[in-house]
């Protein structure tokens, strides 16, 4: 029985060693490939246009507030207390709305960027899976994070070019 267990153990050890020697590991920079994609550039151009619109609107709102505030400062000494308080309240309300709009614009821009990039990332992920499957890789590692600070290039393969070719 001991011989049988020893034989089985040795068989699995040899099998595991053989599998480890045949296992292929690929690596690439996700962000580099993503930023090189024409679809990414198009999505970012669209987002930049939207960002410019929001910035222009924020600039207009700030200018409106500044004009009203300067007018208030010029007239405040001549105004009755009730009118002065009403205008102060109006200015505060305008300032609050502008702040809310700025916060909303930031959220909307962030969401728009996520929405615009999602199909690009999906396309890239499909390319990664295709390269992994067709090249019989055990895994493909993203080198962007600090989770994998060292890769022995003699035992792994840079698959960046292969992934890019699947995208085009």
Short mmCIF file of C-alpha atoms in Angstrom, two decimals:
data_model
loop_
_atom_site.label_atom_id
_atom_site.label_comp_id
_atom_site.label_asym_id
_atom_site.label_seq_id
_atom_site.Cartn_x
_atom_site.Cartn_y
_atom_site.Cartn_z
CA UNK A 1 0.00 0.00 0.00
CA UNK A 2 2.88 2.37 0.82
CA UNK A 3 4.43 1.67 -2.57
CA UNK A 4 1.13 2.48 -4.26
CA UNK A 5 0.76 5.80 -2.41
CA UNK A 6 4.37 6.65 -3.12
CA UNK A 7 3.88 5.88 -6.81
CA UNK A 8 0.71 8.00 -7.00
CA UNK A 9 2.41 10.87 -5.18
CA UNK A 10 5.41 10.74 -7.51
CA UNK A 11 3.10 10.61 -10.54
CA UNK A 12 1.25 13.75 -9.44
CA UNK A 13 4.52 15.51 -8.58
CA UNK A 14 5.92 14.74 -12.02
CA UNK A 15 2.64 15.74 -13.66
CA UNK A 16 2.54 19.01 -11.77
CA UNK A 17 6.16 19.74 -12.71
CA UNK A 18 5.43 19.02 -16.37
CA UNK A 19 2.34 21.22 -16.28
CA UNK A 20 4.27 24.04 -14.63
CA UNK A 21 6.93 23.88 -17.32
CA UNK A 22 4.28 24.07 -20.05
CA UNK A 23 2.22 26.79 -18.41
CA UNK A 24 2.54 30.06 -20.28
CA UNK A 25 2.17 33.38 -18.55
CA UNK A 26 1.69 36.63 -20.39
CA UNK A 27 1.93 40.20 -19.17
CA UNK A 28 1.03 43.65 -20.47
CA UNK A 29 0.12 47.16 -19.36
CA UNK A 30 -3.67 47.56 -19.39
CA UNK A 31 -3.53 51.35 -19.31
CA UNK A 32 -0.97 51.53 -22.12
CA UNK A 33 -3.07 49.38 -24.43
CA UNK A 34 -6.28 51.17 -23.41
CA UNK A 35 -4.80 54.61 -24.10
CA UNK A 36 -3.48 53.46 -27.48
CA UNK A 37 -6.95 52.40 -28.65
CA UNK A 38 -8.59 54.79 -31.16
CA UNK A 39 -11.95 54.19 -29.47
CA UNK A 40 -10.48 55.46 -26.20
CA UNK A 41 -9.26 58.64 -27.91
CA UNK A 42 -12.72 59.17 -29.42
CA UNK A 43 -14.40 58.65 -26.06
CA UNK A 44 -12.03 61.09 -24.36
CA UNK A 45 -12.63 63.68 -27.09
CA UNK A 46 -16.35 63.37 -26.44
CA UNK A 47 -15.81 63.74 -22.68
CA UNK A 48 -13.54 66.75 -23.21
CA UNK A 49 -16.29 68.43 -25.22
CA UNK A 50 -18.79 67.78 -22.46
CA UNK A 51 -16.30 69.02 -19.86
CA UNK A 52 -15.88 72.29 -21.81
CA UNK A 53 -19.65 72.79 -21.85
CA UNK A 54 -19.87 72.33 -18.09
CA UNK A 55 -16.90 74.64 -17.49
CA UNK A 56 -18.44 77.32 -19.67
CA UNK A 57 -21.72 77.07 -17.78
CA UNK A 58 -19.91 77.23 -14.45
CA UNK A 59 -17.97 80.27 -15.66
CA UNK A 60 -21.20 82.00 -16.69
CA UNK A 61 -22.81 81.23 -13.34
CA UNK A 62 -19.79 82.57 -11.48
CA UNK A 63 -19.80 85.72 -13.60
CA UNK A 64 -23.52 86.24 -12.92
CA UNK A 65 -22.96 85.85 -9.19
CA UNK A 66 -20.00 88.26 -9.20
CA UNK A 67 -21.98 90.91 -11.09
CA UNK A 68 -24.91 90.66 -8.70
CA UNK A 69 -22.60 90.67 -5.69
CA UNK A 70 -20.74 93.78 -6.90
CA UNK A 71 -24.04 95.53 -7.56
CA UNK A 72 -25.20 94.59 -4.07
CA UNK A 73 -21.99 95.93 -2.52
CA UNK A 74 -22.41 99.22 -4.38
CA UNK A 75 -26.04 99.63 -3.29
CA UNK A 76 -26.17 98.01 0.14
CA UNK A 77 -25.71 101.23 2.13
CA UNK A 78 -28.67 102.82 0.38
CA UNK A 79 -31.02 99.85 0.75
CA UNK A 80 -33.67 99.39 3.39
CA UNK A 81 -32.91 96.53 5.84
CA UNK A 82 -35.66 94.29 4.45
CA UNK A 83 -34.48 94.74 0.84
CA UNK A 84 -30.84 94.25 1.87
CA UNK A 85 -31.72 91.00 3.64
CA UNK A 86 -33.73 89.79 0.66
CA UNK A 87 -30.83 90.47 -1.73
CA UNK A 88 -28.38 88.80 0.65
CA UNK A 89 -30.69 85.80 0.75
CA UNK A 90 -30.95 85.82 -3.05
CA UNK A 91 -27.15 85.93 -3.36
CA UNK A 92 -26.76 83.09 -0.89
CA UNK A 93 -29.35 81.06 -2.78
CA UNK A 94 -27.56 81.73 -6.08
CA UNK A 95 -24.24 80.72 -4.53
CA UNK A 96 -25.78 77.50 -3.17
CA UNK A 97 -27.29 76.63 -6.58
CA UNK A 98 -23.95 77.25 -8.27
CA UNK A 99 -22.20 74.99 -5.75
CA UNK A 100 -24.82 72.28 -6.26
CA UNK A 101 -24.45 72.57 -10.02
CA UNK A 102 -20.66 72.28 -9.78
CA UNK A 103 -20.99 69.13 -7.64
CA UNK A 104 -23.59 67.69 -9.99
CA UNK A 105 -21.43 68.51 -13.02
CA UNK A 106 -18.49 66.64 -11.46
CA UNK A 107 -20.67 63.58 -10.80
CA UNK A 108 -22.19 63.68 -14.28
CA UNK A 109 -18.79 64.02 -15.94
CA UNK A 110 -17.42 61.11 -13.95
CA UNK A 111 -20.43 58.96 -14.90
CA UNK A 112 -20.24 60.04 -18.54
CA UNK A 113 -16.56 59.07 -18.63
CA UNK A 114 -17.32 55.67 -17.12
CA UNK A 115 -20.15 55.13 -19.60
CA UNK A 116 -18.02 56.21 -22.57
CA UNK A 117 -15.08 54.01 -21.59
CA UNK A 118 -17.11 50.91 -20.62
CA UNK A 119 -17.51 49.56 -24.19
CA UNK A 120 -13.83 50.28 -24.88
CA UNK A 121 -12.80 48.32 -21.79
CA UNK A 122 -15.18 45.55 -22.78
CA UNK A 123 -13.53 45.37 -26.21
CA UNK A 124 -10.08 45.27 -24.59
CA UNK A 125 -11.15 42.55 -22.15
CA UNK A 126 -12.43 40.43 -25.05
CA UNK A 127 -9.09 40.86 -26.82
CA UNK A 128 -7.24 39.79 -23.67
CA UNK A 129 -9.43 36.70 -23.37
CA UNK A 130 -8.92 35.87 -27.05
CA UNK A 131 -5.14 36.16 -26.74
CA UNK A 132 -5.20 34.08 -23.56
CA UNK A 133 -7.32 31.37 -25.12
CA UNK A 134 -5.60 31.23 -28.51
CA UNK A 135 -2.12 31.34 -26.99
CA UNK A 136 -2.95 28.77 -24.29
CA UNK A 137 -1.82 31.09 -21.52
CA UNK A 138 -2.36 30.04 -17.94
CA UNK A 139 -2.82 33.72 -17.09
CA UNK A 140 -2.17 37.19 -18.43
CA UNK A 141 -1.00 39.63 -15.79
CA UNK A 142 -1.72 43.36 -15.79
CA UNK A 143 1.54 45.06 -14.82
CA UNK A 144 -0.09 48.41 -13.99
CA UNK A 145 -0.77 47.64 -10.36
CA UNK A 146 1.88 47.12 -7.73
CA UNK A 147 0.58 43.58 -7.15
CA UNK A 148 3.16 42.20 -9.56
CA UNK A 149 6.33 44.28 -9.15
CA UNK A 150 8.59 41.71 -10.86
CA UNK A 151 8.17 39.46 -13.86
CA UNK A 152 11.00 37.32 -15.23
CA UNK A 153 10.84 38.06 -18.95
CA UNK A 154 12.59 34.78 -19.72
CA UNK A 155 9.69 32.82 -18.20
CA UNK A 156 6.82 35.04 -19.24
CA UNK A 157 5.86 36.73 -22.49
CA UNK A 158 4.93 40.34 -23.18
CA UNK A 159 1.59 40.00 -24.97
CA UNK A 160 0.97 43.71 -25.54
CA UNK A 161 1.44 43.47 -29.32
CA UNK A 162 -0.80 40.40 -29.55
CA UNK A 163 -3.59 42.13 -27.64
CA UNK A 164 -3.27 45.25 -29.81
CA UNK A 165 -3.52 43.10 -32.95
CA UNK A 166 -6.79 41.58 -31.71
CA UNK A 167 -8.23 45.05 -31.18
CA UNK A 168 -7.45 46.37 -34.65
#
